[in-house]
CSV table of N, CA and C in Angstrom, one decimal:
chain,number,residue,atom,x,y,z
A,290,UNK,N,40.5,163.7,142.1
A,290,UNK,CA,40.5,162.8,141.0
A,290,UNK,C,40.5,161.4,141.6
A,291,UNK,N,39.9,160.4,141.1
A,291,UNK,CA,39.4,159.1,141.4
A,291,UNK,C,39.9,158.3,140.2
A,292,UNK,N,40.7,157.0,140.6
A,292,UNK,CA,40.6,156.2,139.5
A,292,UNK,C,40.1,154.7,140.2
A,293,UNK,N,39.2,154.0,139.0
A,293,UNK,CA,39.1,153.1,139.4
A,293,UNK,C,39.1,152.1,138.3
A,294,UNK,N,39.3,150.6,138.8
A,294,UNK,CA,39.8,149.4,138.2
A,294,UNK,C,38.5,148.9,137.7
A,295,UNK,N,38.3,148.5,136.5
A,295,UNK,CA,37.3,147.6,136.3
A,295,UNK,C,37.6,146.1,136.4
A,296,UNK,N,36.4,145.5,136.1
A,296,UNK,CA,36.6,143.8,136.6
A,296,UNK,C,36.5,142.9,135.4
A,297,UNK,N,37.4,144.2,134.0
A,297,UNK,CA,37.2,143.2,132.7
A,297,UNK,C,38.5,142.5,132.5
A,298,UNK,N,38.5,141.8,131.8
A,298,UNK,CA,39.7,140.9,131.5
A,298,UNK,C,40.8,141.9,131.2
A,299,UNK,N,40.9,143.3,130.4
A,299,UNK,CA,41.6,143.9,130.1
A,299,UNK,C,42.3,144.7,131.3
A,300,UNK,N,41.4,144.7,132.3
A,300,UNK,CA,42.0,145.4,133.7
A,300,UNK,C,42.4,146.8,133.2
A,301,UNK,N,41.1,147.3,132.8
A,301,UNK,CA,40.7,148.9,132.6
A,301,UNK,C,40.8,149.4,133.7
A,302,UNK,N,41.6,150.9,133.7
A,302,UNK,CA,41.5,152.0,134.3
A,302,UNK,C,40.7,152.9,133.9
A,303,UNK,N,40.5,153.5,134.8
A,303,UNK,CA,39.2,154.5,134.8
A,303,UNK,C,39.5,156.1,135.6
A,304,UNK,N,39.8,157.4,135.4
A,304,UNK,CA,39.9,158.6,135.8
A,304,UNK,C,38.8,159.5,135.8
A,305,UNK,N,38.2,160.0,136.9
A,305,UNK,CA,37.0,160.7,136.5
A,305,UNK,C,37.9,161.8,136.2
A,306,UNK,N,37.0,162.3,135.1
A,306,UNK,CA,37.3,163.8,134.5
A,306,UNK,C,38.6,163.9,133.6
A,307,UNK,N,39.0,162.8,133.1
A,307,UNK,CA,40.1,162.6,132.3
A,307,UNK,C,39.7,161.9,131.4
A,308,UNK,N,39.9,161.8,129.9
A,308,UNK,CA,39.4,161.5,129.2
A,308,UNK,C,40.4,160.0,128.9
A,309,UNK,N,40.0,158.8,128.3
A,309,UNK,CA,41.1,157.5,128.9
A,309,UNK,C,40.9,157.1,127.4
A,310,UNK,N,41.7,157.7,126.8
A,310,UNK,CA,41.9,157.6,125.4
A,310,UNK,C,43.3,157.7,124.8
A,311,UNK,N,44.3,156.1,125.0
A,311,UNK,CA,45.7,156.3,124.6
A,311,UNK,C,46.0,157.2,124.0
A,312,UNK,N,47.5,158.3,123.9
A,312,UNK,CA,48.0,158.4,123.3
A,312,UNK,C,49.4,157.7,123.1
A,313,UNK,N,49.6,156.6,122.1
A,313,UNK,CA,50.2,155.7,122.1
A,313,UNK,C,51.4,156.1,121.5
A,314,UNK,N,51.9,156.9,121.0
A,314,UNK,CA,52.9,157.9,119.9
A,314,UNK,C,53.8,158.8,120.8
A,315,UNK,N,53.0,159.3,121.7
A,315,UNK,CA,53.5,160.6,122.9
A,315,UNK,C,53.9,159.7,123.7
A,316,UNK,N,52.9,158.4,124.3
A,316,UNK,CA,53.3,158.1,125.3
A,316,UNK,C,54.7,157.5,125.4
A,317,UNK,N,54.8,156.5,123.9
A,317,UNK,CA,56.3,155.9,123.6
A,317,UNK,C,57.2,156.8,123.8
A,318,UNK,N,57.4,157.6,123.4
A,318,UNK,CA,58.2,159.0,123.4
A,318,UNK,C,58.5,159.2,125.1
A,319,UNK,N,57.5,160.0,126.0
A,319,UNK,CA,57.7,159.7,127.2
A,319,UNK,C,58.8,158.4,127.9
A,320,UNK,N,58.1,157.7,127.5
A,320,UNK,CA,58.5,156.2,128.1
A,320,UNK,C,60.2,155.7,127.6
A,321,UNK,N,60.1,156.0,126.5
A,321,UNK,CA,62.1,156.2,125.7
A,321,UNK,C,62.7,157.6,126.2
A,322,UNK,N,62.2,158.2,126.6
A,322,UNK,CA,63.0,159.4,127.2
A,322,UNK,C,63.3,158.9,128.4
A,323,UNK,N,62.2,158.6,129.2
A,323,UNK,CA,62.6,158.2,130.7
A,323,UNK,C,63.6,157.1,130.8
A,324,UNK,N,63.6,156.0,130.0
A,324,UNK,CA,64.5,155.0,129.9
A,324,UNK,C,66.0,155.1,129.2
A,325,UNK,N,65.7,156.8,128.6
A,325,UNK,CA,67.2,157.4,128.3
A,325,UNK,C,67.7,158.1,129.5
A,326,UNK,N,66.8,158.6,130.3
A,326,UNK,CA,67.1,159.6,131.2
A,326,UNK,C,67.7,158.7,132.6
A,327,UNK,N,67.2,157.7,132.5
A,327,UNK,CA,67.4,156.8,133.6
A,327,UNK,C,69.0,155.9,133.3
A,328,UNK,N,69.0,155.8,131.8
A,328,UNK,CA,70.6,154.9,131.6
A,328,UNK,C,71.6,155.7,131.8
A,329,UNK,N,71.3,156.8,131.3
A,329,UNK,CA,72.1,158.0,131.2
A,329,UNK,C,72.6,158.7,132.6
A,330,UNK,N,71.7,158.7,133.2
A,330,UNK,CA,72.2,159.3,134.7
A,330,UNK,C,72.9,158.2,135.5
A,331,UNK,N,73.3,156.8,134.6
A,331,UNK,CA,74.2,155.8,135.3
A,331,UNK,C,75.3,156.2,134.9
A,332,UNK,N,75.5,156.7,133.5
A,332,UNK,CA,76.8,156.9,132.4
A,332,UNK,C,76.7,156.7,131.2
A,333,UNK,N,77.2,157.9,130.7
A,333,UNK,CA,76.8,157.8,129.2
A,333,UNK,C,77.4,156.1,128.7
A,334,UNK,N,78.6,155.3,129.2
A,334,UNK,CA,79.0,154.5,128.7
A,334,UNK,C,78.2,153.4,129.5
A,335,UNK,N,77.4,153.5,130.3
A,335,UNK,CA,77.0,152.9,131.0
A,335,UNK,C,75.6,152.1,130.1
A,336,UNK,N,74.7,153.4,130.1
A,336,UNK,CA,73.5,153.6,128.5
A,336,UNK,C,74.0,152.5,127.5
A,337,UNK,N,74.8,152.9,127.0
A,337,UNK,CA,75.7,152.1,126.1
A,337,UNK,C,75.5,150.5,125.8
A,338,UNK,N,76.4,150.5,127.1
A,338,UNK,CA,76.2,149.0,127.5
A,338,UNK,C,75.1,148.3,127.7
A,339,UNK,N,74.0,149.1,128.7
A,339,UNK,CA,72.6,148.1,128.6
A,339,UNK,C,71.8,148.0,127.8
A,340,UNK,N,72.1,148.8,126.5
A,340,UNK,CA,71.1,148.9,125.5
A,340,UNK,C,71.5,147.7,124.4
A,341,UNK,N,73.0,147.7,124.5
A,341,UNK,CA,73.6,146.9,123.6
A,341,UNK,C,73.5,145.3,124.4
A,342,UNK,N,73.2,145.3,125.9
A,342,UNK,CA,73.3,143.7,126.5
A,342,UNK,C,71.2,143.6,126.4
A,343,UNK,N,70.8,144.4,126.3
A,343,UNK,CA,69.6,143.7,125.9
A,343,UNK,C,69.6,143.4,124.5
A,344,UNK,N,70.2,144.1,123.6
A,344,UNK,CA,69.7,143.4,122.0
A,344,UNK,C,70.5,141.9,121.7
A,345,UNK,N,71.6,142.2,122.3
A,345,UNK,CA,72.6,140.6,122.5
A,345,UNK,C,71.8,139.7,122.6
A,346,UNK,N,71.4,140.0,124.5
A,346,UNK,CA,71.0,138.5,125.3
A,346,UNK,C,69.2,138.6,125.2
A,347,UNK,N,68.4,139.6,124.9
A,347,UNK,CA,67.3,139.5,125.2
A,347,UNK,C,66.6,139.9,123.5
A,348,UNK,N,67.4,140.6,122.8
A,348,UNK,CA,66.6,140.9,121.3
A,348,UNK,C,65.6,142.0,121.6
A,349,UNK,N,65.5,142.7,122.8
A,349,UNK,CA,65.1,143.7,123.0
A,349,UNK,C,65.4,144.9,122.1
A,350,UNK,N,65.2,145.9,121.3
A,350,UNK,CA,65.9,147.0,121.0
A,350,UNK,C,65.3,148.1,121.9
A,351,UNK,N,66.1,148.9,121.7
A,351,UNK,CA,65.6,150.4,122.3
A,351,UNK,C,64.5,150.2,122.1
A,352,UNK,N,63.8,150.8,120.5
A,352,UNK,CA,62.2,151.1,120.3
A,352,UNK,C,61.1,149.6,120.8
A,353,UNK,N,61.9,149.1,120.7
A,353,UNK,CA,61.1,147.5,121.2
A,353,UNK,C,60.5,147.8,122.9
A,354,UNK,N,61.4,148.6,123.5
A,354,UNK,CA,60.6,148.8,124.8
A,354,UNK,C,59.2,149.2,125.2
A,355,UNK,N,59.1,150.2,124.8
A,355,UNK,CA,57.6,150.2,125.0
A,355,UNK,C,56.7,148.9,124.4
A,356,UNK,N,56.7,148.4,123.7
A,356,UNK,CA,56.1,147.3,123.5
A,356,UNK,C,56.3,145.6,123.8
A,357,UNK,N,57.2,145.7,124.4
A,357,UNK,CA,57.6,144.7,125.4
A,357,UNK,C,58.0,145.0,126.4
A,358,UNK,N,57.2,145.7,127.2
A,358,UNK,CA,57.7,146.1,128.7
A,358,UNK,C,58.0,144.9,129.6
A,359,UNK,N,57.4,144.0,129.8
A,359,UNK,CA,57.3,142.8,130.5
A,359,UNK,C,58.7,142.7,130.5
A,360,UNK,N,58.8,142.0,129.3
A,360,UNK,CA,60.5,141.6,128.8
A,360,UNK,C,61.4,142.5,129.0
A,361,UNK,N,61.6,143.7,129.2
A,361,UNK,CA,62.5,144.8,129.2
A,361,UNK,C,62.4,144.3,130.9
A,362,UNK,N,61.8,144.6,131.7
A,362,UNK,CA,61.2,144.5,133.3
A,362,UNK,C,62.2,143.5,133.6
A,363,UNK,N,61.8,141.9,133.1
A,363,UNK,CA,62.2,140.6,133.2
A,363,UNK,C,64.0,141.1,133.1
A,364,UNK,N,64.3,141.4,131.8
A,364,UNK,CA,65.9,141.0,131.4
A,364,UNK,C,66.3,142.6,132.5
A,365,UNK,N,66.1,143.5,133.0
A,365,UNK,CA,66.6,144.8,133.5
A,365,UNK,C,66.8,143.5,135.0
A,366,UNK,N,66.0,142.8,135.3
A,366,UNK,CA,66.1,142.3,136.9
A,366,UNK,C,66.7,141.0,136.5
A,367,UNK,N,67.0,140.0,136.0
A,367,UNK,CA,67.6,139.4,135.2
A,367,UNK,C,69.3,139.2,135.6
A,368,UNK,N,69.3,140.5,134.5
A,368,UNK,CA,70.7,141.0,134.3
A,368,UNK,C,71.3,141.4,135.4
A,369,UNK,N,70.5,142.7,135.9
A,369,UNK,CA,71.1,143.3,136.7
A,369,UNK,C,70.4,143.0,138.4
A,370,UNK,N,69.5,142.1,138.8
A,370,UNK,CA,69.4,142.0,140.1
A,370,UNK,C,68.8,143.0,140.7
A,371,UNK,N,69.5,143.6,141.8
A,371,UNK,CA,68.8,144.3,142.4
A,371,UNK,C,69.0,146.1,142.2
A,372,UNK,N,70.0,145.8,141.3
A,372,UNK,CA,70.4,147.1,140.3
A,372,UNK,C,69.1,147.5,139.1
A,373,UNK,N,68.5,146.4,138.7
A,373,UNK,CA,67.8,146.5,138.0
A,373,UNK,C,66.5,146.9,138.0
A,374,UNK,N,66.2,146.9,139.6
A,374,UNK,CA,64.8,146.6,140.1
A,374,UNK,C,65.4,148.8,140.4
A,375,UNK,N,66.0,149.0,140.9
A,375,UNK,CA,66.9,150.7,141.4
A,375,UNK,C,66.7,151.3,140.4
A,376,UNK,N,67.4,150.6,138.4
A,376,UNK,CA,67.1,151.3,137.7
A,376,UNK,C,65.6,151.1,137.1
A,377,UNK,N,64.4,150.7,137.3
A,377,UNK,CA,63.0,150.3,137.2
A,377,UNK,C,62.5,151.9,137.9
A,378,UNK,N,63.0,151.7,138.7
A,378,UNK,CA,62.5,153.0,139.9
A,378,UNK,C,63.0,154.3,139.6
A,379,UNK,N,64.3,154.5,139.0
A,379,UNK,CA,65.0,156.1,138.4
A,379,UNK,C,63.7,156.1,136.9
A,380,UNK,N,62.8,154.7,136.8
A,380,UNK,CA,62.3,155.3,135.0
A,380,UNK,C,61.1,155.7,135.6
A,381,UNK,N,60.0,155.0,136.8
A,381,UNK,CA,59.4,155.4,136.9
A,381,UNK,C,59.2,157.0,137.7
A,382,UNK,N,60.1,157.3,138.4
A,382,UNK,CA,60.0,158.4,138.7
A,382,UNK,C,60.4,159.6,137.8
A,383,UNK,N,61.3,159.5,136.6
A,383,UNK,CA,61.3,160.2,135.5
A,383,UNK,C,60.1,160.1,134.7
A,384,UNK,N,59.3,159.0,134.6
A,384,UNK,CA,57.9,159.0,133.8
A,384,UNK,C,56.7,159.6,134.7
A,385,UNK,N,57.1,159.9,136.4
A,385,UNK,CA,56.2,160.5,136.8
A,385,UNK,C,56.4,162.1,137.1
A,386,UNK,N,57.6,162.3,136.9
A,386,UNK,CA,57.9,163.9,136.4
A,386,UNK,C,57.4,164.1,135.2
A,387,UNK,N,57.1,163.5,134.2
A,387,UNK,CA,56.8,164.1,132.6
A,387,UNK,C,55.4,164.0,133.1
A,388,UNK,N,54.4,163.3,133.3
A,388,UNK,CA,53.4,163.0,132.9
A,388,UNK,C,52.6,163.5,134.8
A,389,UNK,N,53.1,164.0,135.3
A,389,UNK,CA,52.4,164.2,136.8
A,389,UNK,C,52.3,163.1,137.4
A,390,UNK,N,51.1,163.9,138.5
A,390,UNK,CA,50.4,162.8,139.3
A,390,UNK,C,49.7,162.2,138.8
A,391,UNK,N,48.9,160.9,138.8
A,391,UNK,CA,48.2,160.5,138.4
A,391,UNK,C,47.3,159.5,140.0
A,392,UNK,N,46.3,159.7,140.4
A,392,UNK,CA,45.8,158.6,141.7
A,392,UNK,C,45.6,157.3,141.1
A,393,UNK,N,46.1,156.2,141.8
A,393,UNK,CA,45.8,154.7,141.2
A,393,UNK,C,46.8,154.0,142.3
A,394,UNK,N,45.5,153.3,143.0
A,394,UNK,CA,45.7,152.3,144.2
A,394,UNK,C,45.8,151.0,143.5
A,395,UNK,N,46.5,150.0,143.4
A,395,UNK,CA,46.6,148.3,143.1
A,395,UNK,C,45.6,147.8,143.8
A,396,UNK,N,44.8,147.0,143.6
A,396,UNK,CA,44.2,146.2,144.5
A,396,UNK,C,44.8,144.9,144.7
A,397,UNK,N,45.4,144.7,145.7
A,397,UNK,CA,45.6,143.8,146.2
A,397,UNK,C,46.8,142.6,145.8
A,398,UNK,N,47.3,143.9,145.3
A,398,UNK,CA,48.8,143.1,144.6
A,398,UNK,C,49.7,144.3,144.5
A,399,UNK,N,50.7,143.9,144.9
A,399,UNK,CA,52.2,144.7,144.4
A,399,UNK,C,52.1,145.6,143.2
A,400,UNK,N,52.7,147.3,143.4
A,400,UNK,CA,53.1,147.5,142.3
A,400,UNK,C,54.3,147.2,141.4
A,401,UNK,N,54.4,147.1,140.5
A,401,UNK,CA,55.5,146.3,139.8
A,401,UNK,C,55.6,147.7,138.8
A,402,UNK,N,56.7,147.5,138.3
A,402,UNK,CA,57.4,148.2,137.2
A,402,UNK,C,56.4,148.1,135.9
A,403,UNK,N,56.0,147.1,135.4
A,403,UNK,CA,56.1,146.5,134.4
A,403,UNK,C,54.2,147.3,134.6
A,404,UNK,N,53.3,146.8,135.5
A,404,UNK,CA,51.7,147.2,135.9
A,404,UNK,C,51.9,148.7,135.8
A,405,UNK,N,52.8,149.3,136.7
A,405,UNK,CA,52.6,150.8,136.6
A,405,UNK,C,52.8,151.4,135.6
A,406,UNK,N,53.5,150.9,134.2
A,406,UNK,CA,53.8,151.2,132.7
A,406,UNK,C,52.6,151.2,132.1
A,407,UNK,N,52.3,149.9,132.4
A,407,UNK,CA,50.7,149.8,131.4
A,407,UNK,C,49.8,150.6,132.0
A,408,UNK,N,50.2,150.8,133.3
A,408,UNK,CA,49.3,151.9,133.7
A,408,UNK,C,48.9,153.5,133.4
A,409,UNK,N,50.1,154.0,133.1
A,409,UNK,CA,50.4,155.2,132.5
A,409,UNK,C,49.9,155.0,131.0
A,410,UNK,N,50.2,153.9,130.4
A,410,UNK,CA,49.7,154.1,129.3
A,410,UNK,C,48.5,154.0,129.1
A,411,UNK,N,47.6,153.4,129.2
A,411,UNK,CA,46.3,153.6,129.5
A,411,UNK,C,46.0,155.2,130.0
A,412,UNK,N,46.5,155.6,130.7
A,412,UNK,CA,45.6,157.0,131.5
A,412,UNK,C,46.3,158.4,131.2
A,413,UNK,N,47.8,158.2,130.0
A,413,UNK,CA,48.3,159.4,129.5
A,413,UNK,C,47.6,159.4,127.9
């Protein structure tokens, strides 16, 4: 399997043999599980707390994440530093147990938390 980047403003992904047609419904679902599965394996009171210090200080809600990933990305590194950037990494590897492998090289820039979300969304 091959993906590759196009050169439109939207910074399309492209999978041969996979059809690249959001599921935007499932994917949120995925994406709030992983980010339960990820708070949760800190402490249930732990969950707690970061769900409640993003609606505080960032107006973030739970369901707000998928659609402000940037901002979720931003206040998780933010808040928590280099804890933050650790729990970025327990979501994406729980979003890459749900949804497999997927091949996709960055060109020429860092993968970030925040790129490899939109990434998945686009190609689940």
């Amino acid at each position: 399997m091959m993906v590759q980047q196009s050169l439109t403003p939207k910074n399309e992904f492209r999978v041969e043999g996979v059809q690249n047609e959001p599921s935007i419904g499932s994917f949120k679902e995925l994406l709030l599980a992983s980010v339960d599965e990820s708070f949760s394996s800190i402490g249930k009171s732990a969950k707690q707390r970061i769900y409640s210090h993003l609606q505080e200080h960032y107006d973030i809600s739970r369901d707000e994440i998928p659609s402000r990933i940037s901002d979720f990305a931003e206040a998780l590194e933010e808040s928590y530093n280099l804890y933050g950037k650790l729990i970025e990494i327990k979501i994406m590897k729980a979003l890459y147990e749900k949804v497999g492998p997927l091949l996709y090289f960055p060109h020429g820039v860092d993968l970030s938390f925040a790129s490899y979300v939109e990434m998945l969304r686009y190609l689940v």
